[in-house]
Amino acid sequence: MNPGNVAAGLGPRRGKREVIEVAERKVQDKRLDQLLHVRKQRLSRLERECNEARSVWRRRRQKLHQVKQIWRDAVERTQSEWRTARQEFTNMTITSGQFRSAKAIYERMKKEAAQLYLDCQNELSRCRDAGRLFFAARLAVLTANKQQEKLSILRDEIRALEQAAEN
């Protein structure tokens, strides 16, 4: 015993203690969670774009249907007018001058119907382009969704392995 320590009231000297090693809690790696969060934001953006592309495609299809119906009606009117004029001419209820006039009207209506057909074809092209955009966006959403699922499964498996290692 050291008399100085006893006089100071510290008591006898103790032996040196060994440092006990306590396993420190491992900090979880948040990178995969952050990646999943970013991918989820991207997925929601892709879904929004896909929905917008779908609505554009639907509007284009409606417009195409309207233009097609206008073209069909014009063709039907043209044919009906021409049939009527021919029938009247063969029944000799109109003169040849009136028939030529009806034929000129028929030719003009035919040109208008042809222009409507071209408009219909242009609208069809725009509609097909919108459809391609929609299906490309849909494919991007499906791909991103699969990747999101794979990353979620991977994260869950990693956590399960970490818990098994701790136990």
Short mmCIF file of N, CA and C in Angstrom, two decimals:
data_model
loop_
_atom_site.label_atom_id
_atom_site.label_comp_id
_atom_site.label_asym_id
_atom_site.label_seq_id
_atom_site.Cartn_x
_atom_site.Cartn_y
_atom_site.Cartn_z
N MET A 1 0.82 -1.18 0.00
CA MET A 1 0.00 0.00 0.00
C MET A 1 0.86 1.24 0.00
N ASN A 2 0.39 2.16 -0.64
CA ASN A 2 1.10 3.42 -0.70
C ASN A 2 0.54 4.34 0.38
N PRO A 3 1.38 4.74 1.30
CA PRO A 3 0.85 5.55 2.39
C PRO A 3 0.32 6.88 1.91
N GLY A 4 0.79 7.38 0.78
CA GLY A 4 0.29 8.67 0.29
C GLY A 4 -1.15 8.58 -0.16
N ASN A 5 -1.49 7.43 -0.73
CA ASN A 5 -2.86 7.28 -1.23
C ASN A 5 -3.83 7.09 -0.08
N VAL A 6 -3.35 6.39 0.96
CA VAL A 6 -4.22 6.15 2.10
C VAL A 6 -4.48 7.47 2.80
N ALA A 7 -3.43 8.29 2.92
CA ALA A 7 -3.59 9.58 3.59
C ALA A 7 -4.52 10.48 2.79
N ALA A 8 -4.49 10.34 1.49
CA ALA A 8 -5.35 11.20 0.68
C ALA A 8 -6.78 10.68 0.64
N GLY A 9 -6.99 9.53 1.22
CA GLY A 9 -8.34 8.98 1.28
C GLY A 9 -8.75 8.26 0.02
N LEU A 10 -7.77 7.90 -0.78
CA LEU A 10 -8.11 7.21 -2.02
C LEU A 10 -8.18 5.72 -1.85
N GLY A 11 -7.68 5.21 -0.80
CA GLY A 11 -7.73 3.78 -0.57
C GLY A 11 -6.60 3.08 -1.28
N PRO A 12 -6.55 1.80 -1.14
CA PRO A 12 -5.45 1.05 -1.75
C PRO A 12 -5.56 1.10 -3.28
N ARG A 13 -4.43 0.98 -3.91
CA ARG A 13 -4.39 0.99 -5.38
C ARG A 13 -5.04 -0.25 -5.95
N ARG A 14 -5.76 -0.03 -6.93
CA ARG A 14 -6.40 -1.16 -7.59
C ARG A 14 -5.57 -1.58 -8.78
N GLY A 15 -5.83 -2.78 -9.25
CA GLY A 15 -5.13 -3.27 -10.43
C GLY A 15 -5.67 -2.61 -11.69
N LYS A 16 -4.90 -2.67 -12.72
CA LYS A 16 -5.36 -2.08 -13.98
C LYS A 16 -6.50 -2.90 -14.56
N ARG A 17 -7.52 -2.18 -15.05
CA ARG A 17 -8.65 -2.86 -15.66
C ARG A 17 -8.43 -3.00 -17.15
N GLU A 18 -8.90 -4.11 -17.66
CA GLU A 18 -8.84 -4.29 -19.10
C GLU A 18 -10.08 -3.64 -19.73
N VAL A 19 -9.84 -3.09 -20.89
CA VAL A 19 -10.95 -2.47 -21.61
C VAL A 19 -11.80 -3.58 -22.21
N ILE A 20 -13.07 -3.52 -21.91
CA ILE A 20 -13.99 -4.52 -22.44
C ILE A 20 -14.43 -4.05 -23.82
N GLU A 21 -14.30 -4.95 -24.76
CA GLU A 21 -14.70 -4.59 -26.11
C GLU A 21 -16.19 -4.86 -26.28
N VAL A 22 -16.91 -3.80 -26.53
CA VAL A 22 -18.34 -3.90 -26.78
C VAL A 22 -18.53 -3.66 -28.28
N ALA A 23 -19.25 -4.56 -28.85
CA ALA A 23 -19.48 -4.42 -30.29
C ALA A 23 -20.29 -3.15 -30.52
N GLU A 24 -19.71 -2.28 -31.31
CA GLU A 24 -20.42 -1.04 -31.61
C GLU A 24 -21.54 -1.33 -32.60
N ARG A 25 -22.57 -0.58 -32.42
CA ARG A 25 -23.69 -0.77 -33.32
C ARG A 25 -23.27 -0.30 -34.71
N LYS A 26 -23.46 -1.18 -35.65
CA LYS A 26 -23.04 -0.87 -37.01
C LYS A 26 -24.02 0.12 -37.63
N VAL A 27 -23.48 1.15 -38.22
CA VAL A 27 -24.31 2.15 -38.87
C VAL A 27 -24.86 1.53 -40.15
N GLN A 28 -26.17 1.64 -40.30
CA GLN A 28 -26.78 1.04 -41.48
C GLN A 28 -26.38 1.82 -42.72
N ASP A 29 -26.16 1.08 -43.77
CA ASP A 29 -25.82 1.69 -45.04
C ASP A 29 -27.12 2.20 -45.67
N LYS A 30 -27.21 3.50 -45.82
CA LYS A 30 -28.44 4.11 -46.32
C LYS A 30 -28.42 4.29 -47.84
N ARG A 31 -27.33 3.92 -48.48
CA ARG A 31 -27.23 4.17 -49.92
C ARG A 31 -28.31 3.45 -50.72
N LEU A 32 -28.60 2.22 -50.36
CA LEU A 32 -29.62 1.48 -51.10
C LEU A 32 -31.01 2.09 -50.87
N ASP A 33 -31.27 2.53 -49.63
CA ASP A 33 -32.55 3.20 -49.37
C ASP A 33 -32.65 4.50 -50.16
N GLN A 34 -31.55 5.24 -50.22
CA GLN A 34 -31.55 6.48 -50.99
C GLN A 34 -31.78 6.20 -52.48
N LEU A 35 -31.12 5.16 -52.96
CA LEU A 35 -31.30 4.77 -54.36
C LEU A 35 -32.75 4.40 -54.62
N LEU A 36 -33.34 3.63 -53.71
CA LEU A 36 -34.75 3.25 -53.87
C LEU A 36 -35.65 4.48 -53.86
N HIS A 37 -35.33 5.44 -53.02
CA HIS A 37 -36.14 6.66 -52.96
C HIS A 37 -36.05 7.43 -54.28
N VAL A 38 -34.84 7.57 -54.80
CA VAL A 38 -34.66 8.27 -56.07
C VAL A 38 -35.38 7.53 -57.19
N ARG A 39 -35.26 6.21 -57.20
CA ARG A 39 -35.91 5.42 -58.24
C ARG A 39 -37.43 5.52 -58.13
N LYS A 40 -37.93 5.60 -56.90
CA LYS A 40 -39.37 5.74 -56.71
C LYS A 40 -39.85 7.08 -57.25
N GLN A 41 -39.09 8.13 -57.03
CA GLN A 41 -39.44 9.43 -57.59
C GLN A 41 -39.44 9.37 -59.12
N ARG A 42 -38.42 8.70 -59.66
CA ARG A 42 -38.34 8.56 -61.12
C ARG A 42 -39.51 7.76 -61.64
N LEU A 43 -39.89 6.71 -60.92
CA LEU A 43 -41.02 5.89 -61.33
C LEU A 43 -42.31 6.71 -61.33
N SER A 44 -42.50 7.52 -60.32
CA SER A 44 -43.73 8.33 -60.29
C SER A 44 -43.73 9.36 -61.43
N ARG A 45 -42.55 9.92 -61.76
CA ARG A 45 -42.46 10.84 -62.90
C ARG A 45 -42.78 10.11 -64.19
N LEU A 46 -42.25 8.90 -64.36
CA LEU A 46 -42.52 8.12 -65.56
C LEU A 46 -44.00 7.76 -65.67
N GLU A 47 -44.62 7.43 -64.53
CA GLU A 47 -46.05 7.11 -64.55
C GLU A 47 -46.87 8.33 -64.94
N ARG A 48 -46.47 9.49 -64.43
CA ARG A 48 -47.17 10.72 -64.78
C ARG A 48 -47.04 11.00 -66.29
N GLU A 49 -45.82 10.83 -66.81
CA GLU A 49 -45.61 11.03 -68.24
C GLU A 49 -46.41 10.03 -69.07
N CYS A 50 -46.49 8.81 -68.58
CA CYS A 50 -47.25 7.77 -69.28
C CYS A 50 -48.74 8.13 -69.31
N ASN A 51 -49.25 8.61 -68.19
CA ASN A 51 -50.66 9.00 -68.14
C ASN A 51 -50.94 10.18 -69.08
N GLU A 52 -50.00 11.12 -69.13
CA GLU A 52 -50.16 12.25 -70.04
C GLU A 52 -50.13 11.77 -71.50
N ALA A 53 -49.21 10.85 -71.80
CA ALA A 53 -49.12 10.31 -73.17
C ALA A 53 -50.39 9.56 -73.53
N ARG A 54 -50.96 8.84 -72.56
CA ARG A 54 -52.21 8.11 -72.81
C ARG A 54 -53.34 9.08 -73.12
N SER A 55 -53.43 10.15 -72.35
CA SER A 55 -54.52 11.11 -72.59
C SER A 55 -54.34 11.81 -73.94
N VAL A 56 -53.09 12.12 -74.31
CA VAL A 56 -52.84 12.72 -75.63
C VAL A 56 -53.24 11.75 -76.72
N TRP A 57 -52.88 10.49 -76.56
CA TRP A 57 -53.22 9.47 -77.56
C TRP A 57 -54.73 9.33 -77.68
N ARG A 58 -55.44 9.33 -76.56
CA ARG A 58 -56.90 9.22 -76.60
C ARG A 58 -57.53 10.42 -77.31
N ARG A 59 -57.01 11.62 -77.01
CA ARG A 59 -57.54 12.81 -77.69
C ARG A 59 -57.27 12.72 -79.19
N ARG A 60 -56.10 12.24 -79.58
CA ARG A 60 -55.77 12.10 -81.00
C ARG A 60 -56.70 11.08 -81.67
N ARG A 61 -56.99 9.99 -80.97
CA ARG A 61 -57.90 9.00 -81.54
C ARG A 61 -59.31 9.56 -81.71
N GLN A 62 -59.76 10.34 -80.73
CA GLN A 62 -61.08 10.97 -80.86
C GLN A 62 -61.10 11.93 -82.05
N LYS A 63 -60.03 12.72 -82.16
CA LYS A 63 -59.93 13.67 -83.28
C LYS A 63 -59.91 12.90 -84.61
N LEU A 64 -59.15 11.81 -84.66
CA LEU A 64 -59.11 10.99 -85.87
C LEU A 64 -60.50 10.45 -86.21
N HIS A 65 -61.21 10.00 -85.20
CA HIS A 65 -62.56 9.46 -85.43
C HIS A 65 -63.47 10.56 -86.01
N GLN A 66 -63.37 11.77 -85.47
CA GLN A 66 -64.19 12.88 -85.97
C GLN A 66 -63.83 13.21 -87.42
N VAL A 67 -62.52 13.31 -87.70
CA VAL A 67 -62.08 13.64 -89.05
C VAL A 67 -62.51 12.55 -90.04
N LYS A 68 -62.39 11.32 -89.61
CA LYS A 68 -62.79 10.19 -90.47
C LYS A 68 -64.29 10.25 -90.77
N GLN A 69 -65.06 10.58 -89.73
CA GLN A 69 -66.51 10.65 -89.93
C GLN A 69 -66.87 11.79 -90.87
N ILE A 70 -66.18 12.92 -90.76
CA ILE A 70 -66.42 14.05 -91.67
C ILE A 70 -66.09 13.63 -93.10
N TRP A 71 -64.98 12.93 -93.28
CA TRP A 71 -64.58 12.45 -94.62
C TRP A 71 -65.62 11.48 -95.18
N ARG A 72 -66.05 10.53 -94.35
CA ARG A 72 -67.05 9.55 -94.81
C ARG A 72 -68.36 10.23 -95.20
N ASP A 73 -68.77 11.19 -94.39
CA ASP A 73 -70.01 11.92 -94.71
C ASP A 73 -69.86 12.69 -96.03
N ALA A 74 -68.69 13.29 -96.24
CA ALA A 74 -68.45 14.03 -97.49
C ALA A 74 -68.48 13.09 -98.68
N VAL A 75 -67.87 11.93 -98.55
CA VAL A 75 -67.89 10.94 -99.65
C VAL A 75 -69.31 10.49 -99.91
N GLU A 76 -70.07 10.25 -98.86
CA GLU A 76 -71.46 9.81 -99.02
C GLU A 76 -72.30 10.89 -99.69
N ARG A 77 -72.13 12.15 -99.27
CA ARG A 77 -72.86 13.25 -99.90
C ARG A 77 -72.51 13.38 -101.38
N THR A 78 -71.19 13.25 -101.66
CA THR A 78 -70.73 13.36 -103.05
C THR A 78 -71.36 12.27 -103.91
N GLN A 79 -71.31 11.05 -103.44
CA GLN A 79 -71.89 9.94 -104.20
C GLN A 79 -73.40 10.09 -104.34
N SER A 80 -74.03 10.54 -103.28
CA SER A 80 -75.48 10.72 -103.33
C SER A 80 -75.87 11.80 -104.34
N GLU A 81 -75.15 12.92 -104.34
CA GLU A 81 -75.44 13.99 -105.30
C GLU A 81 -75.25 13.49 -106.73
N TRP A 82 -74.16 12.75 -106.96
CA TRP A 82 -73.87 12.26 -108.30
C TRP A 82 -74.92 11.24 -108.75
N ARG A 83 -75.31 10.36 -107.83
CA ARG A 83 -76.34 9.38 -108.16
C ARG A 83 -77.64 10.08 -108.53
N THR A 84 -77.98 11.08 -107.74
CA THR A 84 -79.22 11.82 -108.01
C THR A 84 -79.15 12.51 -109.38
N ALA A 85 -78.03 13.17 -109.66
CA ALA A 85 -77.88 13.87 -110.95
C ALA A 85 -77.96 12.89 -112.11
N ARG A 86 -77.30 11.75 -112.00
CA ARG A 86 -77.34 10.75 -113.08
C ARG A 86 -78.75 10.20 -113.27
N GLN A 87 -79.41 9.95 -112.14
CA GLN A 87 -80.77 9.42 -112.21
C GLN A 87 -81.71 10.42 -112.89
N GLU A 88 -81.57 11.69 -112.52
CA GLU A 88 -82.42 12.72 -113.13
C GLU A 88 -82.10 12.87 -114.62
N PHE A 89 -80.83 12.75 -114.96
CA PHE A 89 -80.46 12.88 -116.37
C PHE A 89 -81.00 11.72 -117.18
N THR A 90 -80.87 10.50 -116.64
CA THR A 90 -81.38 9.34 -117.39
C THR A 90 -82.90 9.35 -117.46
N ASN A 91 -83.55 9.92 -116.46
CA ASN A 91 -85.02 10.03 -116.50
C ASN A 91 -85.46 11.23 -117.33
N MET A 92 -84.49 11.97 -117.80
CA MET A 92 -84.71 13.17 -118.62
C MET A 92 -85.53 14.23 -117.91
N THR A 93 -85.24 14.39 -116.61
CA THR A 93 -85.92 15.46 -115.86
C THR A 93 -85.07 16.72 -115.80
N ILE A 94 -83.77 16.61 -116.16
CA ILE A 94 -82.91 17.79 -116.21
C ILE A 94 -82.27 17.89 -117.58
N THR A 95 -81.83 19.08 -117.93
CA THR A 95 -81.20 19.29 -119.24
C THR A 95 -79.73 18.91 -119.16
N SER A 96 -79.10 18.86 -120.34
CA SER A 96 -77.68 18.52 -120.37
C SER A 96 -76.84 19.63 -119.71
N GLY A 97 -77.27 20.86 -119.79
CA GLY A 97 -76.57 21.97 -119.12
C GLY A 97 -76.63 21.81 -117.61
N GLN A 98 -77.80 21.43 -117.11
CA GLN A 98 -77.94 21.19 -115.66
C GLN A 98 -77.09 19.99 -115.25
N PHE A 99 -77.03 19.00 -116.14
CA PHE A 99 -76.21 17.82 -115.83
C PHE A 99 -74.73 18.19 -115.78
N ARG A 100 -74.26 19.01 -116.72
CA ARG A 100 -72.85 19.46 -116.70
C ARG A 100 -72.58 20.25 -115.42
N SER A 101 -73.52 21.06 -115.05
CA SER A 101 -73.39 21.83 -113.80
C SER A 101 -73.30 20.88 -112.60
N ALA A 102 -74.15 19.86 -112.59
CA ALA A 102 -74.13 18.87 -111.50
C ALA A 102 -72.81 18.10 -111.51
N LYS A 103 -72.30 17.84 -112.73
CA LYS A 103 -71.01 17.14 -112.83
C LYS A 103 -69.88 18.01 -112.29
N ALA A 104 -69.91 19.32 -112.55
CA ALA A 104 -68.89 20.23 -112.02
C ALA A 104 -68.97 20.28 -110.49
N ILE A 105 -70.19 20.30 -109.98
CA ILE A 105 -70.37 20.28 -108.52
C ILE A 105 -69.82 18.98 -107.95
N TYR A 106 -70.10 17.87 -108.65
CA TYR A 106 -69.59 16.56 -108.22
C TYR A 106 -68.07 16.56 -108.20
N GLU A 107 -67.43 17.10 -109.23
CA GLU A 107 -65.96 17.14 -109.28
C GLU A 107 -65.40 17.98 -108.12
N ARG A 108 -66.05 19.12 -107.86
CA ARG A 108 -65.61 19.96 -106.75
C ARG A 108 -65.76 19.23 -105.41
N MET A 109 -66.88 18.54 -105.24
CA MET A 109 -67.11 17.79 -104.00
C MET A 109 -66.11 16.63 -103.87
N LYS A 110 -65.77 16.04 -105.03
CA LYS A 110 -64.78 14.95 -105.03
C LYS A 110 -63.42 15.47 -104.56
N LYS A 111 -63.02 16.67 -105.03
CA LYS A 111 -61.76 17.28 -104.61
C LYS A 111 -61.78 17.60 -103.11
N GLU A 112 -62.91 18.09 -102.63
CA GLU A 112 -63.04 18.39 -101.20
C GLU A 112 -62.92 17.11 -100.38
N ALA A 113 -63.55 16.03 -100.86
CA ALA A 113 -63.47 14.75 -100.17
C ALA A 113 -62.03 14.22 -100.18
N ALA A 114 -61.33 14.44 -101.30
CA ALA A 114 -59.93 14.01 -101.37
C ALA A 114 -59.08 14.79 -100.37
N GLN A 115 -59.36 16.10 -100.24
CA GLN A 115 -58.62 16.91 -99.26
C GLN A 115 -58.93 16.44 -97.84
N LEU A 116 -60.19 16.11 -97.59
CA LEU A 116 -60.57 15.58 -96.27
C LEU A 116 -59.86 14.25 -96.01
N TYR A 117 -59.70 13.45 -97.06
CA TYR A 117 -58.97 12.19 -96.91
C TYR A 117 -57.52 12.44 -96.53
N LEU A 118 -56.90 13.44 -97.16
CA LEU A 118 -55.52 13.78 -96.81
C LEU A 118 -55.43 14.27 -95.36
N ASP A 119 -56.40 15.08 -94.96
CA ASP A 119 -56.44 15.53 -93.56
C ASP A 119 -56.57 14.33 -92.62
N CYS A 120 -57.38 13.38 -93.04
CA CYS A 120 -57.58 12.17 -92.25
C CYS A 120 -56.27 11.38 -92.13
N GLN A 121 -55.54 11.27 -93.23
CA GLN A 121 -54.27 10.56 -93.21
C GLN A 121 -53.24 11.27 -92.33
N ASN A 122 -53.23 12.61 -92.38
CA ASN A 122 -52.32 13.37 -91.51
C ASN A 122 -52.66 13.16 -90.04
N GLU A 123 -53.94 13.17 -89.75
CA GLU A 123 -54.38 12.94 -88.36
C GLU A 123 -54.05 11.52 -87.93
N LEU A 124 -54.18 10.58 -88.85
CA LEU A 124 -53.81 9.19 -88.55
C LEU A 124 -52.33 9.09 -88.20
N SER A 125 -51.50 9.79 -88.95
CA SER A 125 -50.07 9.79 -88.67
C SER A 125 -49.77 10.36 -87.28
N ARG A 126 -50.43 11.47 -86.94
CA ARG A 126 -50.22 12.07 -85.61
C ARG A 126 -50.73 11.14 -84.52
N CYS A 127 -51.83 10.46 -84.79
CA CYS A 127 -52.39 9.52 -83.82
C CYS A 127 -51.44 8.34 -83.59
N ARG A 128 -50.87 7.83 -84.66
CA ARG A 128 -49.92 6.72 -84.53
C ARG A 128 -48.67 7.14 -83.77
N ASP A 129 -48.20 8.36 -84.03
CA ASP A 129 -47.04 8.87 -83.30
C ASP A 129 -47.34 8.97 -81.81
N ALA A 130 -48.53 9.47 -81.48
CA ALA A 130 -48.93 9.58 -80.08
C ALA A 130 -49.03 8.19 -79.44
N GLY A 131 -49.51 7.22 -80.21
CA GLY A 131 -49.60 5.85 -79.71
C GLY A 131 -48.21 5.27 -79.45
N ARG A 132 -47.29 5.54 -80.36
CA ARG A 132 -45.91 5.05 -80.14
C ARG A 132 -45.31 5.66 -78.88
N LEU A 133 -45.54 6.96 -78.70
CA LEU A 133 -45.03 7.62 -77.49
C LEU A 133 -45.64 7.01 -76.23
N PHE A 134 -46.93 6.74 -76.28
CA PHE A 134 -47.58 6.14 -75.11
C PHE A 134 -46.99 4.77 -74.81
N PHE A 135 -46.84 3.94 -75.82
CA PHE A 135 -46.34 2.59 -75.56
C PHE A 135 -44.87 2.60 -75.14
N ALA A 136 -44.10 3.55 -75.64
CA ALA A 136 -42.71 3.69 -75.17
C ALA A 136 -42.69 4.11 -73.70
N ALA A 137 -43.57 5.05 -73.34
CA ALA A 137 -43.64 5.49 -71.95
C ALA A 137 -44.13 4.35 -71.05
N ARG A 138 -45.06 3.58 -71.55
CA ARG A 138 -45.58 2.45 -70.78
C ARG A 138 -44.48 1.40 -70.54
N LEU A 139 -43.70 1.15 -71.57
CA LEU A 139 -42.59 0.21 -71.44
C LEU A 139 -41.56 0.72 -70.42
N ALA A 140 -41.29 2.02 -70.45
CA ALA A 140 -40.35 2.61 -69.49
C ALA A 140 -40.88 2.45 -68.06
N VAL A 141 -42.18 2.62 -67.87
CA VAL A 141 -42.78 2.46 -66.54
C VAL A 141 -42.66 1.01 -66.08
N LEU A 142 -42.96 0.08 -66.97
CA LEU A 142 -42.89 -1.34 -66.61
C LEU A 142 -41.45 -1.75 -66.26
N THR A 143 -40.49 -1.26 -67.04
CA THR A 143 -39.09 -1.57 -66.77
C THR A 143 -38.65 -0.98 -65.44
N ALA A 144 -39.01 0.28 -65.20
CA ALA A 144 -38.64 0.92 -63.93
C ALA A 144 -39.30 0.23 -62.76
N ASN A 145 -40.52 -0.23 -62.95
CA ASN A 145 -41.23 -0.93 -61.88
C ASN A 145 -40.53 -2.25 -61.55
N LYS A 146 -40.10 -2.97 -62.57
CA LYS A 146 -39.37 -4.22 -62.33
C LYS A 146 -38.06 -3.96 -61.59
N GLN A 147 -37.35 -2.93 -62.01
CA GLN A 147 -36.09 -2.59 -61.34
C GLN A 147 -36.34 -2.21 -59.88
N GLN A 148 -37.42 -1.49 -59.64
CA GLN A 148 -37.76 -1.09 -58.27
C GLN A 148 -38.04 -2.33 -57.42
N GLU A 149 -38.77 -3.27 -57.98
CA GLU A 149 -39.07 -4.50 -57.25
C GLU A 149 -37.78 -5.28 -56.95
N LYS A 150 -36.90 -5.37 -57.93
CA LYS A 150 -35.64 -6.10 -57.73
C LYS A 150 -34.80 -5.45 -56.64
N LEU A 151 -34.72 -4.12 -56.67
CA LEU A 151 -33.95 -3.42 -55.64
C LEU A 151 -34.57 -3.59 -54.26
N SER A 152 -35.88 -3.60 -54.17
CA SER A 152 -36.56 -3.80 -52.88
C SER A 152 -36.27 -5.20 -52.34
N ILE A 153 -36.33 -6.18 -53.22
CA ILE A 153 -36.04 -7.56 -52.80
C ILE A 153 -34.59 -7.67 -52.35
N LEU A 154 -33.68 -7.06 -53.10
CA LEU A 154 -32.26 -7.07 -52.74
C LEU A 154 -32.04 -6.42 -51.38
N ARG A 155 -32.67 -5.28 -51.15
CA ARG A 155 -32.53 -4.60 -49.86
C ARG A 155 -33.05 -5.47 -48.73
N ASP A 156 -34.20 -6.11 -48.93
CA ASP A 156 -34.77 -6.97 -47.89
C ASP A 156 -33.86 -8.16 -47.60
N GLU A 157 -33.27 -8.75 -48.64
CA GLU A 157 -32.36 -9.88 -48.43
C GLU A 157 -31.10 -9.45 -47.68
N ILE A 158 -30.58 -8.29 -48.03
CA ILE A 158 -29.38 -7.79 -47.34
C ILE A 158 -29.69 -7.56 -45.87
N ARG A 159 -30.82 -6.98 -45.57
CA ARG A 159 -31.20 -6.74 -44.16
C ARG A 159 -31.39 -8.06 -43.42
N ALA A 160 -31.98 -9.04 -44.08
CA ALA A 160 -32.17 -10.34 -43.44
C ALA A 160 -30.82 -10.98 -43.13
N LEU A 161 -29.86 -10.87 -44.08
CA LEU A 161 -28.52 -11.43 -43.84
C LEU A 161 -27.82 -10.68 -42.71
N GLU A 162 -27.98 -9.37 -42.64
CA GLU A 162 -27.37 -8.62 -41.56
C GLU A 162 -27.94 -9.00 -40.21
N GLN A 163 -29.23 -9.19 -40.14
CA GLN A 163 -29.87 -9.60 -38.88
C GLN A 163 -29.42 -11.01 -38.49
N ALA A 164 -29.29 -11.88 -39.46
CA ALA A 164 -28.82 -13.24 -39.18
C ALA A 164 -27.38 -13.21 -38.66
N ALA A 165 -26.57 -12.30 -39.19
CA ALA A 165 -25.18 -12.20 -38.75
C ALA A 165 -25.09 -11.63 -37.34
N GLU A 166 -26.02 -10.77 -36.96
CA GLU A 166 -26.01 -10.19 -35.63
C GLU A 166 -26.40 -11.21 -34.58
N ASN A 167 -27.27 -12.13 -34.93
CA ASN A 167 -27.75 -13.13 -33.97
C ASN A 167 -26.82 -14.25 -33.85
#
